[in-house]
PDB file of C-alpha atoms in Angstrom:
ATOM      1  CA  GLU A   1      98.428 101.940  95.832  1.00 79.00           C
ATOM      2  CA  PRO A   2      98.121 102.966  99.043  1.00 84.00           C
ATOM      3  CA  GLU A   3     100.227 101.577 101.605  1.00 93.00           C
ATOM      4  CA  VAL A   4     101.267 101.333 105.597  1.00 97.00           C
ATOM      5  CA  THR A   5     105.083 102.514 106.294  1.00 97.00           C
ATOM      6  CA  GLN A   6     107.030 101.641 109.365  1.00 98.00           C
ATOM      7  CA  THR A   7     110.297 103.468 110.337  1.00 97.00           C
ATOM      8  CA  PRO A   8     112.535 102.450 111.590  1.00 97.00           C
ATOM      9  CA  SER A   9     113.207  98.492 109.870  1.00 97.00           C
ATOM     10  CA  HIS A  10     115.586  97.809 112.301  1.00 97.00           C
ATOM     11  CA  GLN A  11     115.653  99.393 115.699  1.00 97.00           C
ATOM     12  CA  VAL A  12     118.900  97.893 118.242  1.00 98.00           C
ATOM     13  CA  THR A  13     118.799  99.029 122.401  1.00 98.00           C
ATOM     14  CA  GLN A  14     119.532  98.223 125.943  1.00 98.00           C
ATOM     15  CA  MET A  15     117.415  96.456 128.575  1.00 98.00           C
ATOM     16  CA  GLY A  16     115.597  98.818 130.010  1.00 97.00           C
ATOM     17  CA  GLN A  17     115.570 101.871 127.563  1.00 98.00           C
ATOM     18  CA  GLU A  18     112.402 103.498 125.944  1.00 98.00           C
ATOM     19  CA  VAL A  19     111.663 102.692 122.221  1.00 98.00           C
ATOM     20  CA  ILE A  20     109.508 104.348 120.019  1.00 98.00           C
ATOM     21  CA  LEU A  21     107.949 102.375 117.150  1.00 98.00           C
ATOM     22  CA  ARG A  22     106.536 105.092 114.239  1.00 97.00           C
ATOM     23  CA  CYS A  23     103.777 104.082 111.596  1.00 97.00           C
ATOM     24  CA  VAL A  24     101.927 106.086 109.029  1.00 97.00           C
ATOM     25  CA  PRO A  25      98.378 103.772 107.795  1.00 96.00           C
ATOM     26  CA  ILE A  26      96.706 104.369 104.576  1.00 95.00           C
ATOM     27  CA  SER A  27      95.144 107.820 104.365  1.00 91.00           C
ATOM     28  CA  ASN A  28      91.443 107.295 104.506  1.00 89.00           C
ATOM     29  CA  HIS A  29      91.788 104.078 107.080  1.00 93.00           C
ATOM     30  CA  LEU A  30      90.425 104.773 110.462  1.00 91.00           C
ATOM     31  CA  TYR A  31      91.637 101.367 112.436  1.00 95.00           C
ATOM     32  CA  PHE A  32      94.855 101.207 113.774  1.00 96.00           C
ATOM     33  CA  TYR A  33      96.403  98.378 114.786  1.00 97.00           C
ATOM     34  CA  TRP A  34      99.796  96.915 116.204  1.00 98.00           C
ATOM     35  CA  TYR A  35     100.827  93.025 116.334  1.00 98.00           C
ATOM     36  CA  ARG A  36     104.130  91.485 116.826  1.00 97.00           C
ATOM     37  CA  GLN A  37     106.280  88.363 115.799  1.00 96.00           C
ATOM     38  CA  ILE A  38     108.748  86.744 118.234  1.00 96.00           C
ATOM     39  CA  LEU A  39     111.160  84.594 115.239  1.00 92.00           C
ATOM     40  CA  GLY A  40     109.482  81.667 114.333  1.00 90.00           C
ATOM     41  CA  GLN A  41     106.019  82.128 116.041  1.00 93.00           C
ATOM     42  CA  LYS A  42     102.855  83.153 115.116  1.00 95.00           C
ATOM     43  CA  VAL A  43     101.637  86.975 114.637  1.00 96.00           C
ATOM     44  CA  GLU A  44     100.240  87.954 118.028  1.00 97.00           C
ATOM     45  CA  PHE A  45      97.780  91.015 118.528  1.00 97.00           C
ATOM     46  CA  LEU A  46      98.776  94.172 120.548  1.00 98.00           C
ATOM     47  CA  VAL A  47      96.282  96.889 120.538  1.00 98.00           C
ATOM     48  CA  SER A  48      93.651  98.734 118.092  1.00 96.00           C
ATOM     49  CA  PHE A  49      92.568 101.579 118.605  1.00 95.00           C
ATOM     50  CA  TYR A  50      90.384 104.133 116.744  1.00 93.00           C
ATOM     51  CA  ASN A  51      88.640 107.076 117.048  1.00 90.00           C
ATOM     52  CA  ASN A  52      91.824 108.275 118.961  1.00 90.00           C
ATOM     53  CA  GLU A  53      91.580 105.650 121.528  1.00 94.00           C
ATOM     54  CA  ILE A  54      92.449 102.494 122.778  1.00 96.00           C
ATOM     55  CA  SER A  55      89.389  99.724 121.071  1.00 94.00           C
ATOM     56  CA  GLU A  56      90.712  96.110 122.544  1.00 95.00           C
ATOM     57  CA  LYS A  57      94.412  95.363 124.105  1.00 95.00           C
ATOM     58  CA  SER A  58      95.673  91.811 124.570  1.00 95.00           C
ATOM     59  CA  GLU A  59      97.412  91.113 127.504  1.00 94.00           C
ATOM     60  CA  ILE A  60     101.002  91.405 126.155  1.00 95.00           C
ATOM     61  CA  PHE A  61     100.023  95.124 126.244  1.00 96.00           C
ATOM     62  CA  ASP A  62     100.517  95.994 129.872  1.00 94.00           C
ATOM     63  CA  ASP A  63     101.480  99.215 131.200  1.00 94.00           C
ATOM     64  CA  GLN A  64     105.120  99.375 129.847  1.00 96.00           C
ATOM     65  CA  PHE A  65     103.230  99.638 126.356  1.00 97.00           C
ATOM     66  CA  SER A  66     101.687 102.867 124.637  1.00 97.00           C
ATOM     67  CA  VAL A  67     100.381 103.786 121.752  1.00 97.00           C
ATOM     68  CA  GLU A  68      99.403 107.462 120.375  1.00 95.00           C
ATOM     69  CA  ARG A  69      98.276 109.299 117.252  1.00 92.00           C
ATOM     70  CA  PRO A  70      99.928 112.637 117.928  1.00 87.00           C
ATOM     71  CA  ASP A  71      99.088 114.086 114.430  1.00 87.00           C
ATOM     72  CA  GLY A  72      96.516 113.501 111.653  1.00 78.00           C
ATOM     73  CA  SER A  73      99.638 110.527 109.582  1.00 87.00           C
ATOM     74  CA  ASN A  74     101.486 109.012 112.023  1.00 94.00           C
ATOM     75  CA  PHE A  75     100.354 106.002 115.017  1.00 96.00           C
ATOM     76  CA  THR A  76     103.355 104.954 117.224  1.00 97.00           C
ATOM     77  CA  LEU A  77     104.335 102.142 119.836  1.00 98.00           C
ATOM     78  CA  LYS A  78     106.324 102.994 122.892  1.00 98.00           C
ATOM     79  CA  ILE A  79     107.531 100.573 125.067  1.00 98.00           C
ATOM     80  CA  ARG A  80     108.834 102.821 128.067  1.00 96.00           C
ATOM     81  CA  SER A  81     111.548  99.882 129.616  1.00 95.00           C
ATOM     82  CA  THR A  82     112.434  97.291 127.183  1.00 97.00           C
ATOM     83  CA  LYS A  83     113.224  93.758 127.754  1.00 97.00           C
ATOM     84  CA  LEU A  84     114.718  91.145 126.334  1.00 97.00           C
ATOM     85  CA  GLU A  85     111.555  89.413 126.037  1.00 96.00           C
ATOM     86  CA  ASP A  86     110.587  92.410 123.778  1.00 97.00           C
ATOM     87  CA  SER A  87     112.650  91.290 120.958  1.00 98.00           C
ATOM     88  CA  ALA A  88     110.543  90.788 118.023  1.00 97.00           C
ATOM     89  CA  MET A  89     109.098  92.075 114.849  1.00 97.00           C
ATOM     90  CA  TYR A  90     106.561  94.727 115.475  1.00 98.00           C
ATOM     91  CA  PHE A  91     103.654  95.582 112.614  1.00 98.00           C
ATOM     92  CA  CYS A  92     101.476  98.421 112.515  1.00 98.00           C
ATOM     93  CA  ALA A  93      98.198  97.494 110.500  1.00 97.00           C
ATOM     94  CA  SER A  94      95.206  99.747 109.350  1.00 96.00           C
ATOM     95  CA  SER A  95      92.287  98.950 107.852  1.00 94.00           C
ATOM     96  CA  ASP A  96      88.714 100.444 106.813  1.00 88.00           C
ATOM     97  CA  TYR A  97      86.818  98.779 108.874  1.00 79.00           C
ATOM     98  CA  ALA A  98      87.438  94.574 107.632  1.00 79.00           C
ATOM     99  CA  GLU A  99      90.560  94.606 105.872  1.00 91.00           C
ATOM    100  CA  GLN A 100      93.905  94.947 107.673  1.00 95.00           C
ATOM    101  CA  PHE A 101      97.094  95.801 105.336  1.00 96.00           C
ATOM    102  CA  PHE A 102     100.319  95.448 107.056  1.00 97.00           C
ATOM    103  CA  GLY A 103     103.584  97.517 107.077  1.00 97.00           C
ATOM    104  CA  PRO A 104     106.918  96.184 106.453  1.00 97.00           C
ATOM    105  CA  GLY A 105     107.583  95.551 110.297  1.00 97.00           C
ATOM    106  CA  THR A 106     110.558  97.275 112.476  1.00 98.00           C
ATOM    107  CA  ARG A 107     112.766  94.597 113.707  1.00 98.00           C
ATOM    108  CA  LEU A 108     113.154  95.722 117.628  1.00 98.00           C
ATOM    109  CA  THR A 109     116.709  93.849 118.920  1.00 98.00           C
ATOM    110  CA  VAL A 110     116.826  94.382 122.913  1.00 98.00           C
ATOM    111  CA  LEU A 111     120.451  93.356 124.008  1.00 97.00           C
TER     112      LEU A 111
ATOM    113  CA  THR B   1      90.564  82.547 123.799  1.00 75.00           C
ATOM    114  CA  GLN B   2      90.484  81.868 120.007  1.00 81.00           C
ATOM    115  CA  LEU B   3      92.792  79.515 118.136  1.00 88.00           C
ATOM    116  CA  LEU B   4      93.277  78.946 114.604  1.00 94.00           C
ATOM    117  CA  GLU B   5      95.481  75.782 113.208  1.00 95.00           C
ATOM    118  CA  GLN B   6      96.689  75.503 110.111  1.00 97.00           C
ATOM    119  CA  SER B   7      97.731  72.275 108.672  1.00 96.00           C
ATOM    120  CA  PRO B   8     100.586  71.321 107.237  1.00 97.00           C
ATOM    121  CA  GLN B   9     102.936  73.647 109.249  1.00 96.00           C
ATOM    122  CA  PHE B  10     105.375  72.162 106.212  1.00 97.00           C
ATOM    123  CA  LEU B  11     104.429  71.250 103.333  1.00 97.00           C
ATOM    124  CA  SER B  12     107.164  70.510 100.162  1.00 97.00           C
ATOM    125  CA  ILE B  13     105.551  69.264  96.537  1.00 96.00           C
ATOM    126  CA  GLN B  14     106.678  69.439  93.414  1.00 97.00           C
ATOM    127  CA  GLU B  15     106.192  72.154  90.223  1.00 97.00           C
ATOM    128  CA  GLY B  16     102.948  70.992  88.705  1.00 97.00           C
ATOM    129  CA  GLU B  17     101.112  69.414  91.559  1.00 97.00           C
ATOM    130  CA  ASN B  18      97.823  70.427  93.276  1.00 98.00           C
ATOM    131  CA  LEU B  19      97.935  71.156  97.316  1.00 97.00           C
ATOM    132  CA  THR B  20      95.473  72.475  99.805  1.00 98.00           C
ATOM    133  CA  VAL B  21      95.967  74.167 103.495  1.00 98.00           C
ATOM    134  CA  TYR B  22      93.553  74.080 105.809  1.00 97.00           C
ATOM    135  CA  CYS B  23      92.870  77.398 108.508  1.00 97.00           C
ATOM    136  CA  ASN B  24      90.858  75.584 111.795  1.00 96.00           C
ATOM    137  CA  SER B  25      88.750  76.396 114.730  1.00 93.00           C
ATOM    138  CA  SER B  26      86.988  75.566 116.823  1.00 90.00           C
ATOM    139  CA  SER B  27      85.402  79.535 116.994  1.00 91.00           C
ATOM    140  CA  VAL B  28      83.183  81.592 114.695  1.00 92.00           C
ATOM    141  CA  PHE B  29      84.667  84.552 112.835  1.00 92.00           C
ATOM    142  CA  SER B  30      82.920  87.364 111.190  1.00 91.00           C
ATOM    143  CA  SER B  31      85.540  86.810 108.916  1.00 92.00           C
ATOM    144  CA  LEU B  32      88.758  85.198 107.992  1.00 95.00           C
ATOM    145  CA  GLN B  33      91.962  86.729 105.645  1.00 96.00           C
ATOM    146  CA  TRP B  34      94.685  84.982 103.855  1.00 98.00           C
ATOM    147  CA  TYR B  35      97.939  86.608 103.725  1.00 98.00           C
ATOM    148  CA  ARG B  36     101.665  85.516 102.790  1.00 97.00           C
ATOM    149  CA  GLN B  37     104.081  86.627 104.402  1.00 95.00           C
ATOM    150  CA  GLU B  38     107.794  86.655 102.807  1.00 93.00           C
ATOM    151  CA  PRO B  39     110.924  86.670 105.274  1.00 89.00           C
ATOM    152  CA  GLY B  40     111.654  89.858 107.253  1.00 89.00           C
ATOM    153  CA  GLU B  41     108.447  91.571 105.593  1.00 92.00           C
ATOM    154  CA  GLY B  42     104.956  91.946 106.471  1.00 95.00           C
ATOM    155  CA  PRO B  43     101.981  89.809 105.669  1.00 96.00           C
ATOM    156  CA  VAL B  44     100.123  90.888 102.340  1.00 96.00           C
ATOM    157  CA  LEU B  45      96.821  90.204 102.264  1.00 96.00           C
ATOM    158  CA  LEU B  46      95.383  87.864  99.494  1.00 97.00           C
ATOM    159  CA  VAL B  47      91.357  87.710 100.328  1.00 96.00           C
ATOM    160  CA  THR B  48      88.899  88.161 102.353  1.00 95.00           C
ATOM    161  CA  VAL B  49      86.030  85.698 103.021  1.00 95.00           C
ATOM    162  CA  VAL B  50      83.059  87.004 104.295  1.00 94.00           C
ATOM    163  CA  THR B  51      79.851  84.552 103.520  1.00 94.00           C
ATOM    164  CA  GLY B  52      79.693  80.656 105.339  1.00 94.00           C
ATOM    165  CA  GLY B  53      80.905  78.713 102.028  1.00 95.00           C
ATOM    166  CA  GLU B  54      82.128  81.368  99.688  1.00 96.00           C
ATOM    167  CA  VAL B  55      84.543  80.091  97.777  1.00 97.00           C
ATOM    168  CA  LYS B  56      87.194  83.021  95.865  1.00 97.00           C
ATOM    169  CA  LYS B  57      89.595  82.628  93.072  1.00 97.00           C
ATOM    170  CA  LEU B  58      92.837  84.022  92.477  1.00 95.00           C
ATOM    171  CA  LYS B  59      93.920  83.198  89.612  1.00 96.00           C
ATOM    172  CA  ARG B  60      95.203  79.607  90.542  1.00 97.00           C
ATOM    173  CA  LEU B  61      94.535  79.888  94.042  1.00 98.00           C
ATOM    174  CA  THR B  62      91.084  78.761  95.477  1.00 98.00           C
ATOM    175  CA  PHE B  63      89.961  79.880  99.089  1.00 98.00           C
ATOM    176  CA  GLN B  64      86.899  78.324 100.472  1.00 97.00           C
ATOM    177  CA  PHE B  65      84.862  79.882 103.934  1.00 96.00           C
ATOM    178  CA  GLY B  66      83.260  76.905 105.499  1.00 95.00           C
ATOM    179  CA  ASP B  67      79.832  76.599 106.367  1.00 94.00           C
ATOM    180  CA  ALA B  68      79.966  77.456 109.770  1.00 94.00           C
ATOM    181  CA  ARG B  69      82.441  79.983 109.482  1.00 93.00           C
ATOM    182  CA  LYS B  70      84.800  78.271 111.201  1.00 93.00           C
ATOM    183  CA  ASP B  71      87.487  76.587 108.665  1.00 94.00           C
ATOM    184  CA  SER B  72      88.759  77.670 105.896  1.00 97.00           C
ATOM    185  CA  SER B  73      91.188  76.507 102.904  1.00 97.00           C
ATOM    186  CA  LEU B  74      93.711  77.177 100.576  1.00 98.00           C
ATOM    187  CA  HIS B  75      93.830  75.195  97.486  1.00 98.00           C
ATOM    188  CA  ILE B  76      96.832  76.249  94.952  1.00 98.00           C
ATOM    189  CA  THR B  77      96.415  73.828  91.503  1.00 98.00           C
ATOM    190  CA  ALA B  78     100.172  73.541  89.672  1.00 98.00           C
ATOM    191  CA  ALA B  79     101.929  74.955  91.536  1.00 97.00           C
ATOM    192  CA  GLN B  80     104.736  76.773  90.524  1.00 97.00           C
ATOM    193  CA  PRO B  81     108.055  77.878  91.945  1.00 96.00           C
ATOM    194  CA  GLY B  82     107.295  81.343  92.701  1.00 95.00           C
ATOM    195  CA  ASP B  83     104.460  80.259  94.907  1.00 96.00           C
ATOM    196  CA  THR B  84     107.043  79.228  97.989  1.00 96.00           C
ATOM    197  CA  GLY B  85     106.656  80.953 100.996  1.00 96.00           C
ATOM    198  CA  LEU B  86     104.245  81.306 104.214  1.00 97.00           C
ATOM    199  CA  TYR B  87     100.877  81.172 104.012  1.00 98.00           C
ATOM    200  CA  LEU B  88      98.740  82.903 106.933  1.00 98.00           C
ATOM    201  CA  CYS B  89      95.215  82.517 107.792  1.00 97.00           C
ATOM    202  CA  ALA B  90      93.816  85.086 110.246  1.00 96.00           C
ATOM    203  CA  GLY B  91      90.178  85.242 111.519  1.00 95.00           C
ATOM    204  CA  ALA B  92      88.860  88.830 112.585  1.00 92.00           C
ATOM    205  CA  GLY B  93      87.534  89.159 115.913  1.00 82.00           C
ATOM    206  CA  ALA B  94      85.982  91.698 117.216  1.00 77.00           C
ATOM    207  CA  GLN B  95      88.857  94.149 117.040  1.00 83.00           C
ATOM    208  CA  LYS B  96      91.583  92.130 116.059  1.00 92.00           C
ATOM    209  CA  LEU B  97      93.117  89.776 113.728  1.00 95.00           C
ATOM    210  CA  VAL B  98      94.000  86.035 115.232  1.00 95.00           C
ATOM    211  CA  PHE B  99      96.926  84.073 113.185  1.00 96.00           C
ATOM    212  CA  GLY B 100      97.718  80.936 112.755  1.00 96.00           C
ATOM    213  CA  GLN B 101     100.780  79.909 112.790  1.00 96.00           C
ATOM    214  CA  GLY B 102     101.553  79.621 109.051  1.00 96.00           C
ATOM    215  CA  THR B 103     102.231  76.686 106.205  1.00 97.00           C
ATOM    216  CA  ARG B 104     105.487  77.437 105.064  1.00 97.00           C
ATOM    217  CA  LEU B 105     105.267  76.510 101.221  1.00 97.00           C
ATOM    218  CA  THR B 106     108.137  75.144  99.402  1.00 97.00           C
ATOM    219  CA  ILE B 107     107.653  74.583  95.913  1.00 97.00           C
ATOM    220  CA  ASN B 108     110.238  72.149  93.898  1.00 96.00           C
ATOM    221  CA  PRO B 109     110.984  73.456  90.304  1.00 94.00           C
TER     222      PRO B 109
END
């Protein structure tokens, strides 16, 4: 069964460093998303991406964040200068239109 | 701002009992999805309900979408220890999902 994959599963970084989280969406899906979940809190929407551009973003998704689909299979989330409060699980999701399927997540720890 | 409130937040019952989890909002959603999430993993889609009043069954799980498409419920019949987990409802907005805070369900043998 097709699934969304994410790498790395765990990323530890120093405050102020740049990180890139990678996702491979389900191959025939056209819509891509990033969400985050701070420990013990609800899953929060960050950004949606369609047709090679951002279609919607939340207030969380400020200038420190960017997304890219560098080739036909990968979808990346870049955080330019990480802060302590960026520590969270980051989930990638993809959909053909209605139903979103999530990857296993990347646990980002900022020290 | 669209919000989804789930209740109860925690539920611990004995094996064999029935239970209902609620997901409520003041906003209308085009569809509503239920997920199950295990610790340290991503949400796994259980079902999507689209039409007001729609009822979907997945073995012992019954999902209902409210007539006004603002609320939903998940009913589990004869709960089993394997049903233990975090259940999330998520309403579909324009290009995103809005999640509830989840119901942590524990089924005791």
